[in-house]
């Protein structure tokens, strides 16, 4: 069974960088795409972007200017950096596996609050 | 940017059939997935590639996609099916979610 787990600071100050890591077990990160999704409280899902083992990335156009994703095959992890964090970035952040068109395994999610 | 539109809410009695729609421009040329999300939990994939059920998803869940509308059908919904449902499509560039539909089983 594939498991994903998000980790990172739960409180980020405005204008600082929001950084999260997703650790994958039960599957090699060398396969598929690996996505980040977020969900503000009481609202819907927003796809942030994804990365493959080759480092190929696709980002949500609305976040592209602030977003960087990376992947570490030796640790079976992938990461997210979102610069210039603002209150609008407060959300539960999920990582997920994306074999093709769907997101078939999700992490439990981690809440991140952007506040001073 | 591509958009998917869902009704905010759908209500159904246990003996009926629940149909949750997802609309988008020429949606039929894309694969549509559906997710179920219960409060405080991560989304769960219930339909993949328009109509395929992942392992462990009950047969009462089915999907279709034609024209500009994809539909998630729950036949004989149960109380445990009360949740938010999201459609999702991928245009080979970005992943797009619908706004979500709250299903209430009366």
mmCIF file of N, CA and C in Angstrom, chain A residues 6 33 35 37 39 43-48 50 58-61 94 98-109, chain B residues 1 31-33 35 37 40-45 47-50 84 86 88-90 92-99:
data_model
loop_
_atom_site.group_PDB
_atom_site.id
_atom_site.type_symbol
_atom_site.label_atom_id
_atom_site.label_comp_id
_atom_site.label_asym_id
_atom_site.label_seq_id
_atom_site.Cartn_x
_atom_site.Cartn_y
_atom_site.Cartn_z
ATOM 1 N N UNK A 6 2.896 14.373 4.689
ATOM 2 C CA UNK A 6 3.406 15.738 4.577
ATOM 3 C C UNK A 6 4.083 16.170 5.882
ATOM 4 N N UNK A 33 3.899 11.066 -11.703
ATOM 5 C CA UNK A 33 3.980 12.437 -11.237
ATOM 6 C C UNK A 33 3.594 12.464 -9.752
ATOM 7 N N UNK A 35 2.042 15.183 -6.898
ATOM 8 C CA UNK A 35 1.325 16.460 -6.874
ATOM 9 C C UNK A 35 1.199 17.052 -5.484
ATOM 10 N N UNK A 37 -1.638 19.659 -3.524
ATOM 11 C CA UNK A 37 -2.979 20.226 -3.593
ATOM 12 C C UNK A 37 -3.218 20.930 -2.263
ATOM 13 N N UNK A 39 -6.270 23.164 0.300
ATOM 14 C CA UNK A 39 -7.693 23.375 0.544
ATOM 15 C C UNK A 39 -7.869 24.351 1.700
ATOM 16 N N UNK A 43 -13.453 25.483 2.003
ATOM 17 C CA UNK A 43 -13.493 25.716 0.560
ATOM 18 C C UNK A 43 -13.060 24.463 -0.205
ATOM 19 N N UNK A 44 -12.949 24.606 -1.520
ATOM 20 C CA UNK A 44 -12.655 23.463 -2.370
ATOM 21 C C UNK A 44 -11.167 23.220 -2.551
ATOM 22 N N UNK A 45 -10.880 22.253 -3.407
ATOM 23 C CA UNK A 45 -9.509 21.814 -3.666
ATOM 24 C C UNK A 45 -8.869 22.668 -4.757
ATOM 25 N N UNK A 46 -7.602 23.000 -4.558
ATOM 26 C CA UNK A 46 -6.835 23.725 -5.562
ATOM 27 C C UNK A 46 -5.551 22.966 -5.844
ATOM 28 N N UNK A 47 -5.351 22.586 -7.092
ATOM 29 C CA UNK A 47 -4.113 21.929 -7.487
ATOM 30 C C UNK A 47 -2.998 22.960 -7.530
ATOM 31 N N UNK A 48 -1.868 22.623 -6.913
ATOM 32 C CA UNK A 48 -0.737 23.552 -6.853
ATOM 33 C C UNK A 48 0.238 23.268 -7.982
ATOM 34 N N UNK A 50 2.790 19.693 -9.977
ATOM 35 C CA UNK A 50 3.367 18.371 -9.813
ATOM 36 C C UNK A 50 4.771 18.312 -10.378
ATOM 37 N N UNK A 58 5.036 20.988 -13.615
ATOM 38 C CA UNK A 58 3.942 21.808 -14.121
ATOM 39 C C UNK A 58 3.302 22.470 -12.922
ATOM 40 N N UNK A 59 3.044 23.758 -13.048
ATOM 41 C CA UNK A 59 2.520 24.523 -11.934
ATOM 42 C C UNK A 59 1.184 25.161 -12.291
ATOM 43 N N UNK A 60 0.363 25.364 -11.255
ATOM 44 C CA UNK A 60 -0.841 26.161 -11.421
ATOM 45 C C UNK A 60 -0.419 27.577 -11.842
ATOM 46 N N UNK A 61 -0.952 28.070 -12.948
ATOM 47 C CA UNK A 61 -0.530 29.397 -13.424
ATOM 48 C C UNK A 61 -0.689 30.500 -12.382
ATOM 49 N N UNK A 94 -2.037 19.017 0.887
ATOM 50 C CA UNK A 94 -1.967 17.586 0.643
ATOM 51 C C UNK A 94 -0.911 17.285 -0.430
ATOM 52 N N UNK A 98 0.168 10.876 -8.707
ATOM 53 C CA UNK A 98 -0.601 11.092 -9.927
ATOM 54 C C UNK A 98 -0.037 10.196 -11.023
ATOM 55 N N UNK A 99 -0.584 8.959 -11.168
ATOM 56 C CA UNK A 99 -0.073 8.045 -12.183
ATOM 57 C C UNK A 99 -0.288 8.566 -13.593
ATOM 58 N N UNK A 100 -1.410 9.167 -13.848
ATOM 59 C CA UNK A 100 -1.696 9.718 -15.176
ATOM 60 C C UNK A 100 -2.598 10.922 -15.009
ATOM 61 N N UNK A 101 -3.904 10.654 -15.037
ATOM 62 C CA UNK A 101 -4.811 11.785 -14.987
ATOM 63 C C UNK A 101 -5.432 11.973 -13.605
ATOM 64 N N UNK A 102 -5.355 10.938 -12.758
ATOM 65 C CA UNK A 102 -6.012 10.999 -11.453
ATOM 66 C C UNK A 102 -4.992 11.013 -10.323
ATOM 67 N N UNK A 103 -5.462 11.402 -9.156
ATOM 68 C CA UNK A 103 -4.657 11.416 -7.936
ATOM 69 C C UNK A 103 -5.145 10.252 -7.090
ATOM 70 N N UNK A 104 -4.390 9.145 -7.102
ATOM 71 C CA UNK A 104 -4.949 7.917 -6.546
ATOM 72 C C UNK A 104 -4.608 7.658 -5.087
ATOM 73 N N UNK A 105 -3.527 8.202 -4.591
ATOM 74 C CA UNK A 105 -3.197 8.084 -3.174
ATOM 75 C C UNK A 105 -2.838 9.465 -2.641
ATOM 76 N N UNK A 106 -3.430 9.798 -1.489
ATOM 77 C CA UNK A 106 -3.248 11.115 -0.887
ATOM 78 C C UNK A 106 -2.628 10.983 0.496
ATOM 79 N N UNK A 107 -1.884 11.992 0.896
ATOM 80 C CA UNK A 107 -1.443 12.082 2.271
ATOM 81 C C UNK A 107 -2.584 12.522 3.170
ATOM 82 N N UNK A 108 -2.332 12.543 4.465
ATOM 83 C CA UNK A 108 -3.364 12.920 5.430
ATOM 84 C C UNK A 108 -3.598 14.420 5.470
ATOM 85 N N UNK A 109 -2.687 15.181 4.884
ATOM 86 C CA UNK A 109 -2.812 16.630 4.866
ATOM 87 C C UNK A 109 -2.150 17.260 6.079
ATOM 88 N N UNK B 1 -8.245 30.065 -18.457
ATOM 89 C CA UNK B 1 -7.975 28.777 -17.840
ATOM 90 C C UNK B 1 -9.249 27.925 -17.858
ATOM 91 N N UNK B 31 -10.326 12.988 -19.729
ATOM 92 C CA UNK B 31 -10.695 12.022 -18.695
ATOM 93 C C UNK B 31 -11.128 12.784 -17.449
ATOM 94 N N UNK B 32 -12.232 12.326 -16.840
ATOM 95 C CA UNK B 32 -12.750 12.941 -15.619
ATOM 96 C C UNK B 32 -12.646 11.941 -14.470
ATOM 97 N N UNK B 33 -12.215 12.439 -13.326
ATOM 98 C CA UNK B 33 -12.149 11.641 -12.103
ATOM 99 C C UNK B 33 -13.077 12.268 -11.077
ATOM 100 N N UNK B 35 -13.772 12.464 -6.713
ATOM 101 C CA UNK B 35 -13.267 12.224 -5.364
ATOM 102 C C UNK B 35 -14.379 12.432 -4.348
ATOM 103 N N UNK B 37 -14.900 13.322 -0.332
ATOM 104 C CA UNK B 37 -14.204 13.848 0.840
ATOM 105 C C UNK B 37 -15.184 14.015 1.998
ATOM 106 N N UNK B 40 -12.882 16.408 7.665
ATOM 107 C CA UNK B 40 -11.651 16.106 8.375
ATOM 108 C C UNK B 40 -10.803 15.015 7.748
ATOM 109 N N UNK B 41 -11.196 14.545 6.563
ATOM 110 C CA UNK B 41 -10.457 13.463 5.910
ATOM 111 C C UNK B 41 -9.894 13.916 4.558
ATOM 112 N N UNK B 42 -8.930 13.157 4.074
ATOM 113 C CA UNK B 42 -8.385 13.415 2.743
ATOM 114 C C UNK B 42 -9.362 12.927 1.682
ATOM 115 N N UNK B 43 -9.317 13.517 0.503
ATOM 116 C CA UNK B 43 -10.154 13.021 -0.606
ATOM 117 C C UNK B 43 -9.787 11.581 -0.957
ATOM 118 N N UNK B 44 -10.795 10.855 -1.424
ATOM 119 C CA UNK B 44 -10.632 9.471 -1.870
ATOM 120 C C UNK B 44 -11.108 9.376 -3.311
ATOM 121 N N UNK B 45 -10.303 8.786 -4.175
ATOM 122 C CA UNK B 45 -10.669 8.599 -5.576
ATOM 123 C C UNK B 45 -11.753 7.533 -5.672
ATOM 124 N N UNK B 47 -13.946 7.409 -8.778
ATOM 125 C CA UNK B 47 -14.089 7.117 -10.199
ATOM 126 C C UNK B 47 -12.867 7.677 -10.926
ATOM 127 N N UNK B 48 -12.316 6.876 -11.821
ATOM 128 C CA UNK B 48 -11.132 7.216 -12.581
ATOM 129 C C UNK B 48 -11.450 7.063 -14.072
ATOM 130 N N UNK B 49 -10.865 7.918 -14.880
ATOM 131 C CA UNK B 49 -11.023 7.817 -16.344
ATOM 132 C C UNK B 49 -12.492 7.656 -16.731
ATOM 133 N N UNK B 50 -13.290 8.570 -16.279
ATOM 134 C CA UNK B 50 -14.710 8.719 -16.595
ATOM 135 C C UNK B 50 -15.622 7.736 -15.868
ATOM 136 N N UNK B 84 -18.612 15.557 0.525
ATOM 137 C CA UNK B 84 -18.371 16.463 -0.598
ATOM 138 C C UNK B 84 -17.757 15.655 -1.733
ATOM 139 N N UNK B 86 -15.911 15.954 -5.562
ATOM 140 C CA UNK B 86 -15.220 16.848 -6.482
ATOM 141 C C UNK B 86 -14.927 16.125 -7.791
ATOM 142 N N UNK B 88 -12.668 16.222 -11.364
ATOM 143 C CA UNK B 88 -11.327 16.691 -11.712
ATOM 144 C C UNK B 88 -10.991 16.247 -13.125
ATOM 145 N N UNK B 89 -10.339 17.097 -13.864
ATOM 146 C CA UNK B 89 -9.887 16.762 -15.208
ATOM 147 C C UNK B 89 -8.445 17.221 -15.373
ATOM 148 N N UNK B 90 -7.784 16.642 -16.360
ATOM 149 C CA UNK B 90 -6.398 17.005 -16.642
ATOM 150 C C UNK B 90 -6.271 17.251 -18.134
ATOM 151 N N UNK B 92 -3.480 17.718 -19.769
ATOM 152 C CA UNK B 92 -2.076 17.403 -20.057
ATOM 153 C C UNK B 92 -1.143 18.539 -19.649
ATOM 154 N N UNK B 93 -1.714 19.602 -19.092
ATOM 155 C CA UNK B 93 -0.896 20.714 -18.616
ATOM 156 C C UNK B 93 -1.178 20.964 -17.144
ATOM 157 N N UNK B 94 -2.431 21.155 -16.828
ATOM 158 C CA UNK B 94 -2.789 21.414 -15.441
ATOM 159 C C UNK B 94 -3.923 20.513 -15.001
ATOM 160 N N UNK B 95 -3.966 20.279 -13.698
ATOM 161 C CA UNK B 95 -5.073 19.564 -13.072
ATOM 162 C C UNK B 95 -6.101 20.596 -12.627
ATOM 163 N N UNK B 96 -7.360 20.345 -12.956
ATOM 164 C CA UNK B 96 -8.419 21.276 -12.600
ATOM 165 C C UNK B 96 -9.479 20.546 -11.790
ATOM 166 N N UNK B 97 -9.907 21.165 -10.691
ATOM 167 C CA UNK B 97 -10.987 20.619 -9.869
ATOM 168 C C UNK B 97 -12.256 21.439 -10.069
ATOM 169 N N UNK B 98 -13.384 20.766 -9.964
ATOM 170 C CA UNK B 98 -14.651 21.472 -9.835
ATOM 171 C C UNK B 98 -14.780 22.032 -8.428
ATOM 172 N N UNK B 99 -15.780 22.868 -8.222
ATOM 173 C CA UNK B 99 -15.935 23.530 -6.938
ATOM 174 C C UNK B 99 -16.463 22.652 -5.826
#
